[in-house]
Coordinates of C-alpha atoms and ligand atoms in Angstrom, one line a residue:
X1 CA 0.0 0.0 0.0
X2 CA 1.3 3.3 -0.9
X3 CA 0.6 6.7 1.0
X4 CA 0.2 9.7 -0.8
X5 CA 0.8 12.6 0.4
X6 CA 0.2 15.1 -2.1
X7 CA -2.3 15.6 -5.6
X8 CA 0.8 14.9 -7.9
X9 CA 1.4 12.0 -6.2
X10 CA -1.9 10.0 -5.9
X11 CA -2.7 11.4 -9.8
X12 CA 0.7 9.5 -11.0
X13 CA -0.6 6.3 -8.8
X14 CA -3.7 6.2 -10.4
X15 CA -2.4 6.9 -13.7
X16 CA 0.4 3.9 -13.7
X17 CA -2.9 1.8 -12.7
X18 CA -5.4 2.8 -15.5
X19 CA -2.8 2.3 -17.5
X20 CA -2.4 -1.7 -16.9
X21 CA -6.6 -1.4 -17.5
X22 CA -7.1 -1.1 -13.9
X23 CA -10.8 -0.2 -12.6
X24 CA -10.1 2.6 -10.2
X25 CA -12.7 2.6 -7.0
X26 CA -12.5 5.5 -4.7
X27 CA -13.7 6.0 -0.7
X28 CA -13.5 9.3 0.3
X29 CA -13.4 9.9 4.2
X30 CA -12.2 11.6 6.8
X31 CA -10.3 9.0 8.9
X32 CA -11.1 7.9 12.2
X33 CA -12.2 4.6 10.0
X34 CA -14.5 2.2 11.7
X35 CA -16.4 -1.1 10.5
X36 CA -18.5 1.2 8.1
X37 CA -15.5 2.8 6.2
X38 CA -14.5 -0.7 5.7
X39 CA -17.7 -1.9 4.8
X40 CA -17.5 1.0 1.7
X41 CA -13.6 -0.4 1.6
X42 CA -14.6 -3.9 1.1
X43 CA -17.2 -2.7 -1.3
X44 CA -14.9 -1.1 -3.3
X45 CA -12.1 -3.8 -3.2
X46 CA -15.1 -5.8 -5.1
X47 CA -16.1 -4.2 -7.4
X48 CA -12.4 -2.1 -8.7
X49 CA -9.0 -3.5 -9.4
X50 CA -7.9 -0.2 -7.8
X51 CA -8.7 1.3 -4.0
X52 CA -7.7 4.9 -3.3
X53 CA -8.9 5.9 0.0
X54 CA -8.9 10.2 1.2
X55 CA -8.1 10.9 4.5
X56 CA -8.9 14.6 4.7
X57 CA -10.8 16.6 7.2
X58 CA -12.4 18.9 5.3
X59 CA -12.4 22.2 6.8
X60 CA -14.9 24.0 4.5
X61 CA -17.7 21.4 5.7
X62 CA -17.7 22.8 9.1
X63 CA -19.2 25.1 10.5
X64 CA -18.5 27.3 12.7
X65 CA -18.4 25.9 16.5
X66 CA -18.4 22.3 15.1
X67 CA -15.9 19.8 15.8
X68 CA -13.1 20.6 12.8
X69 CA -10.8 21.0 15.7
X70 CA -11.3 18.0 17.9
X71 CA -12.3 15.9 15.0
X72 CA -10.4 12.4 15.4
X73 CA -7.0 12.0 13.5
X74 CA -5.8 9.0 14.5
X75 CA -3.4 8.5 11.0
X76 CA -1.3 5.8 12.2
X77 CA -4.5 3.5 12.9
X78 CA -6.4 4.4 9.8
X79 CA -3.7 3.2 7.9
X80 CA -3.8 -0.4 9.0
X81 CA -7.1 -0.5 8.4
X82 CA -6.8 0.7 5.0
X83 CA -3.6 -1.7 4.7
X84 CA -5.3 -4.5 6.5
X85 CA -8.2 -3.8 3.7
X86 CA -6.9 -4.3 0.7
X87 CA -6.2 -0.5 0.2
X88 CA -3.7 0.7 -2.6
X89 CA -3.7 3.9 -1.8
X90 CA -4.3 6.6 0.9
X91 CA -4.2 9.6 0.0
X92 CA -3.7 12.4 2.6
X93 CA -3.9 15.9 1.5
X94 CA -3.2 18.7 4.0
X95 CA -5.7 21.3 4.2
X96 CA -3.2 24.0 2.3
X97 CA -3.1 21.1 -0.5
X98 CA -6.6 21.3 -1.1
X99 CA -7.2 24.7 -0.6
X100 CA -4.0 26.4 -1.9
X101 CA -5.5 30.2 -1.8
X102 CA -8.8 31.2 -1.2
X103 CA -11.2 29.5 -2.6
X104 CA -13.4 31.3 -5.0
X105 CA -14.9 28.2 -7.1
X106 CA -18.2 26.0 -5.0
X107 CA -20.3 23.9 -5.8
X108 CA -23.5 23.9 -4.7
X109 CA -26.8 21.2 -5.1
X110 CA -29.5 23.5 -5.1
X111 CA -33.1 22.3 -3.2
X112 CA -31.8 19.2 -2.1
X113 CA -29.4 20.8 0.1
X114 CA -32.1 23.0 1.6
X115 CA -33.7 20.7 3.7
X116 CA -32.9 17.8 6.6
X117 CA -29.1 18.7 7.6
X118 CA -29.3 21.7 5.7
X119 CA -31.4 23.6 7.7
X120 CA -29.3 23.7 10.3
X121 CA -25.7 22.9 8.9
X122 CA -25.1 26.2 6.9
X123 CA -22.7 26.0 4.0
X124 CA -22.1 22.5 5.4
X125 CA -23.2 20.5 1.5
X126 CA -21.4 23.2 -0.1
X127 CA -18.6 21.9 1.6
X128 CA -19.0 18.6 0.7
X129 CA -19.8 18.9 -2.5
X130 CA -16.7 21.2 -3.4
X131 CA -14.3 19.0 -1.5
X132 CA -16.1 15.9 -3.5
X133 CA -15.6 17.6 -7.2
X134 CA -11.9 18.5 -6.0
X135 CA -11.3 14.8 -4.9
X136 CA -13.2 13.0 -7.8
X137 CA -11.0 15.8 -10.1
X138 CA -7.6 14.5 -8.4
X139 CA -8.2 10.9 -7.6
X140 CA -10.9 10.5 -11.3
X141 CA -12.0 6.6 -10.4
X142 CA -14.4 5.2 -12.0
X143 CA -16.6 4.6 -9.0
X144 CA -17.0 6.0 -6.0
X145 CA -18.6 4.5 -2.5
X146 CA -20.5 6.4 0.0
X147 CA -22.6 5.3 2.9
X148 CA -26.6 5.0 3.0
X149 CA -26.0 6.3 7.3
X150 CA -25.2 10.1 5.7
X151 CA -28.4 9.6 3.7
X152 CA -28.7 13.6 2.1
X153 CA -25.2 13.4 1.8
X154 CA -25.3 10.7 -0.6
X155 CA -28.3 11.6 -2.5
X156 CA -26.8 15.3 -2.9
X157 CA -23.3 13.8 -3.9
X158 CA -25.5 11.6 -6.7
X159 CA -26.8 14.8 -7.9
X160 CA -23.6 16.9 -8.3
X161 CA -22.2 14.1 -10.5
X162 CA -25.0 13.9 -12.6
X163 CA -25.8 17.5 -13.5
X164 CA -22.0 18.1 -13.8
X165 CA -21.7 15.1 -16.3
X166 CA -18.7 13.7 -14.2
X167 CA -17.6 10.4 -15.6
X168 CA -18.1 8.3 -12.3
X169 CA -20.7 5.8 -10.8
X170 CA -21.5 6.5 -6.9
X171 CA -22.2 3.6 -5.4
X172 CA -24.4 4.0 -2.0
X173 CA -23.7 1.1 0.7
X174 CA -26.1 0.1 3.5
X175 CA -25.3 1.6 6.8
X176 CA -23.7 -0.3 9.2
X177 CA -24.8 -0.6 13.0
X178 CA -23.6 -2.1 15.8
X179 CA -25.9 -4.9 17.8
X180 CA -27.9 -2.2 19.5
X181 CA -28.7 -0.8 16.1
X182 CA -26.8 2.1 16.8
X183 CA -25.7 3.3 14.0
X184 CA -21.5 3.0 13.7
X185 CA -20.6 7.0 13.3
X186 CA -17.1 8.3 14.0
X187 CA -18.7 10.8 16.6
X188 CA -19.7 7.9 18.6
X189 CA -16.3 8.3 20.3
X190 CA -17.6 11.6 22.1
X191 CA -20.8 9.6 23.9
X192 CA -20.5 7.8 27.6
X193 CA -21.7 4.7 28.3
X194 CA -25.0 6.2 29.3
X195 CA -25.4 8.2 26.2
X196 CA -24.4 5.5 23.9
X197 CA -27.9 3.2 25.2
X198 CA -29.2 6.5 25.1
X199 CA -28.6 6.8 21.2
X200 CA -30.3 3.0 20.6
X201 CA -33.6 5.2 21.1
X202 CA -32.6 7.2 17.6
X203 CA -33.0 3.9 15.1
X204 CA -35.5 2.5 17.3
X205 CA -37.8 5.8 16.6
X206 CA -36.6 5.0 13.0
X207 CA -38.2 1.7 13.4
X208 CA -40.9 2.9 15.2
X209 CA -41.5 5.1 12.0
X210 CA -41.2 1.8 9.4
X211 CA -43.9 0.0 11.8
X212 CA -46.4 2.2 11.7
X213 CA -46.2 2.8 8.0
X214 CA -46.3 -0.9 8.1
X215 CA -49.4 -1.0 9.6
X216 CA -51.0 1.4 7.0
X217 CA -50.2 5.3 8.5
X218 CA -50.0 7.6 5.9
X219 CA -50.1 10.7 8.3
X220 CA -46.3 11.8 8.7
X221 CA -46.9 14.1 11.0
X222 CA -48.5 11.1 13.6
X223 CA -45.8 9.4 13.0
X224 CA -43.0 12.3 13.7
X225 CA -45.2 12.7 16.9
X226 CA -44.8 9.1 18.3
X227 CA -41.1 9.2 17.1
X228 CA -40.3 12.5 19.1
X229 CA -41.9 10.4 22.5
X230 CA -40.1 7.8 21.5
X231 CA -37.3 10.1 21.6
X232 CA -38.0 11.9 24.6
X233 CA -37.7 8.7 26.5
X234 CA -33.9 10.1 27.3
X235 CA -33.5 13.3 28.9
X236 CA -30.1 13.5 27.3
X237 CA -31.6 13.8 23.8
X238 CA -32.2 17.1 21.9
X239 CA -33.9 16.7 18.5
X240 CA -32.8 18.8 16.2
X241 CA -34.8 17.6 13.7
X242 CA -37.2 14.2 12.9
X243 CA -38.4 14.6 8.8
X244 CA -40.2 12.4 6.5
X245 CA -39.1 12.9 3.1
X246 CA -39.8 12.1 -0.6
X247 CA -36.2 10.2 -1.2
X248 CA -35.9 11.6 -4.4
X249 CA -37.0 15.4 -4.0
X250 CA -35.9 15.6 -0.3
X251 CA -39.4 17.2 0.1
X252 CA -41.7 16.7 3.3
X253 CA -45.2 15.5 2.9
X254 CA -48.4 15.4 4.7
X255 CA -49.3 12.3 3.2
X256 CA -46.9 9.6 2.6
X257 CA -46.8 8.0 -1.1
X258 CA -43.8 6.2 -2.9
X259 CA -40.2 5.7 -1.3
X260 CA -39.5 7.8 1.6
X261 CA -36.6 8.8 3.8
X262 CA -37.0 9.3 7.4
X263 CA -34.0 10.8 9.2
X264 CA -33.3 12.0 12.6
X265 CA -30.6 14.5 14.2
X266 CA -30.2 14.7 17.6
X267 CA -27.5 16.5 19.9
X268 CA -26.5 13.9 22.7
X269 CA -23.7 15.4 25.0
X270 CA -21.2 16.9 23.1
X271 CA -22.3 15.0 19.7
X272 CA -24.2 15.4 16.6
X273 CA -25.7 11.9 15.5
X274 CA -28.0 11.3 12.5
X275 CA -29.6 8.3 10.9
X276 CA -32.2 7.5 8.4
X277 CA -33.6 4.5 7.0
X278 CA -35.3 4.3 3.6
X279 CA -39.2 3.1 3.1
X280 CA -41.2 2.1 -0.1
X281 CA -44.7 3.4 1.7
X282 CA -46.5 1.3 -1.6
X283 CA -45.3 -1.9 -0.5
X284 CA -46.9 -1.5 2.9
Ligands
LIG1 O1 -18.7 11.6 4.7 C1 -17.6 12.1 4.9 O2 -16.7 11.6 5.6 C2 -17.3 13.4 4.2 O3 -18.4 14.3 4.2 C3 -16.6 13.3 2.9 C4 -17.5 12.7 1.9 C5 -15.3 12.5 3.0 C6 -16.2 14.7 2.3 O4 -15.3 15.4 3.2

């Protein structure tokens, strides 16, 4: 596995590869890898001939008093993982890499950025998505593998690649939870003990919202209602938001019709957690 440490680099990797007729897959991240990044890894190792993986905390996502600062770098693990893998290569920009002078050119997903994280995140898809068309411009694989847990993330990151015509497949992989059904989330590392049963209550409101449209409720806003008491249950929770959404459009509705994404973000502590799962209300 090689690591590299700066654009030219990981371009003249991935050049040398395409040219032996190498399929180049790419996971971008932010380190502090857990079982889902290697979930996307393994994913990728699959389907490519070719794994880059980014390690790059990406300050332009953040906003301000969010966790840029005391986000977990802990290089020297990541990089087994990645090496344990199957990786390549990790590539490991520095921030003045990737952002050599100010930076005048974004990208921005218009309406599907406006709501779910969105509302309260400001600037935070515009981020991603610049820092995503930067990366998919260095690294250029031919697919690239996010996970289903950021739900908007993904759906926004689809979007930018196809109104932008970039040559790429993104591939979206199921997220990953731990036996509680908490889903696995590199910010898990800032809950206690106590807030980390606390958290089980976020996908069990999740399933709570599945069961009910299950049992035939169309009405999103009685089902938001029995999700927040679910919620409530822990005192530790804030909700920041619960939304049923048209997984396409990103729209709410009053009435639910067609596949749907419910998500949830809730402050525990010192954390931000989300989660969604995705719903075909016809089925039901
Ligand atoms: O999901 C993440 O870890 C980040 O948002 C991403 C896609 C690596 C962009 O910085």
């Amino acid at each position: 596995m090689e690591v590299a440490k700066t654009i030219e680099s990981v371009r003249s990797l991935v050049k040398a590869a395409r040219g032996k007729g190498k399929k180049v897959g790419f996971v971008p991240t932010m380190g502090a890898l857990h079982i889902g990044h290697i979930a996307l890894i393994e994913a990728a190792v699959k389907k490519c001939d070719f794994v880059v993986v980014s390690i790059f905390v990406n300050p332009t996502q953040f906003g301000p008093g969010e966790d840029f600062k005391k986000y977990p770098r802990p290089l020297d693990d990541d990089l087994k993982i990645c090496r344990r893998a199957g990786v390549d290569v990790v590539f490991t920009p520095t921030p003045s890499q990737m952002y050599a002078r100010e930076n005048l050119t974004w990208v921005n997903v218009e309406k599907l950025t406006d709501s779910l994280c969105g509302q309260f995140r400001m600037e935070h898809f515009r981020g991603v998505t610049t820092v995503c068309a930067k990366l998919f411009n260095i690294v250029a694989p031919d697919i690239a593998f996010f996970g289903q847990k950021d739900g908007q993330q993904a759906i926004v990151v689809k979007r930018m690649v196809a109104d932008l015509n970039m040559p790429l497949e993104i591939v979206i992989c199921p997220t990953v939870r731990h036996s509680d059904g908490l889903a696995v989330s590199s910010r898990n590392k800032y809950l206690t003990e106590q807030q980390k049963k606390d958290a089980t209550l976020i996908y069990k409101s999740l399933q709570k919202c599945e069961e009910m449209i299950d049992a035939g409720i169309t009405d999103s806003e009685k089902i938001i209602t029995e999700m927040r008491s679910l919620l409530s249950r822990a005192q530790s929770i804030k909700i920041e938001y619960i939304s049923i959404v048209d997984a396409e459009t990103l729209q709410e509705m009053d009435r639910l019709k067609g596949k749907i994404l419910a998500a949830v973000a809730v402050k525990l502590g010192t954390a931000r957690l989300i989660d969604n799962i995705l719903v075909d209300s016809n089925k039901h």
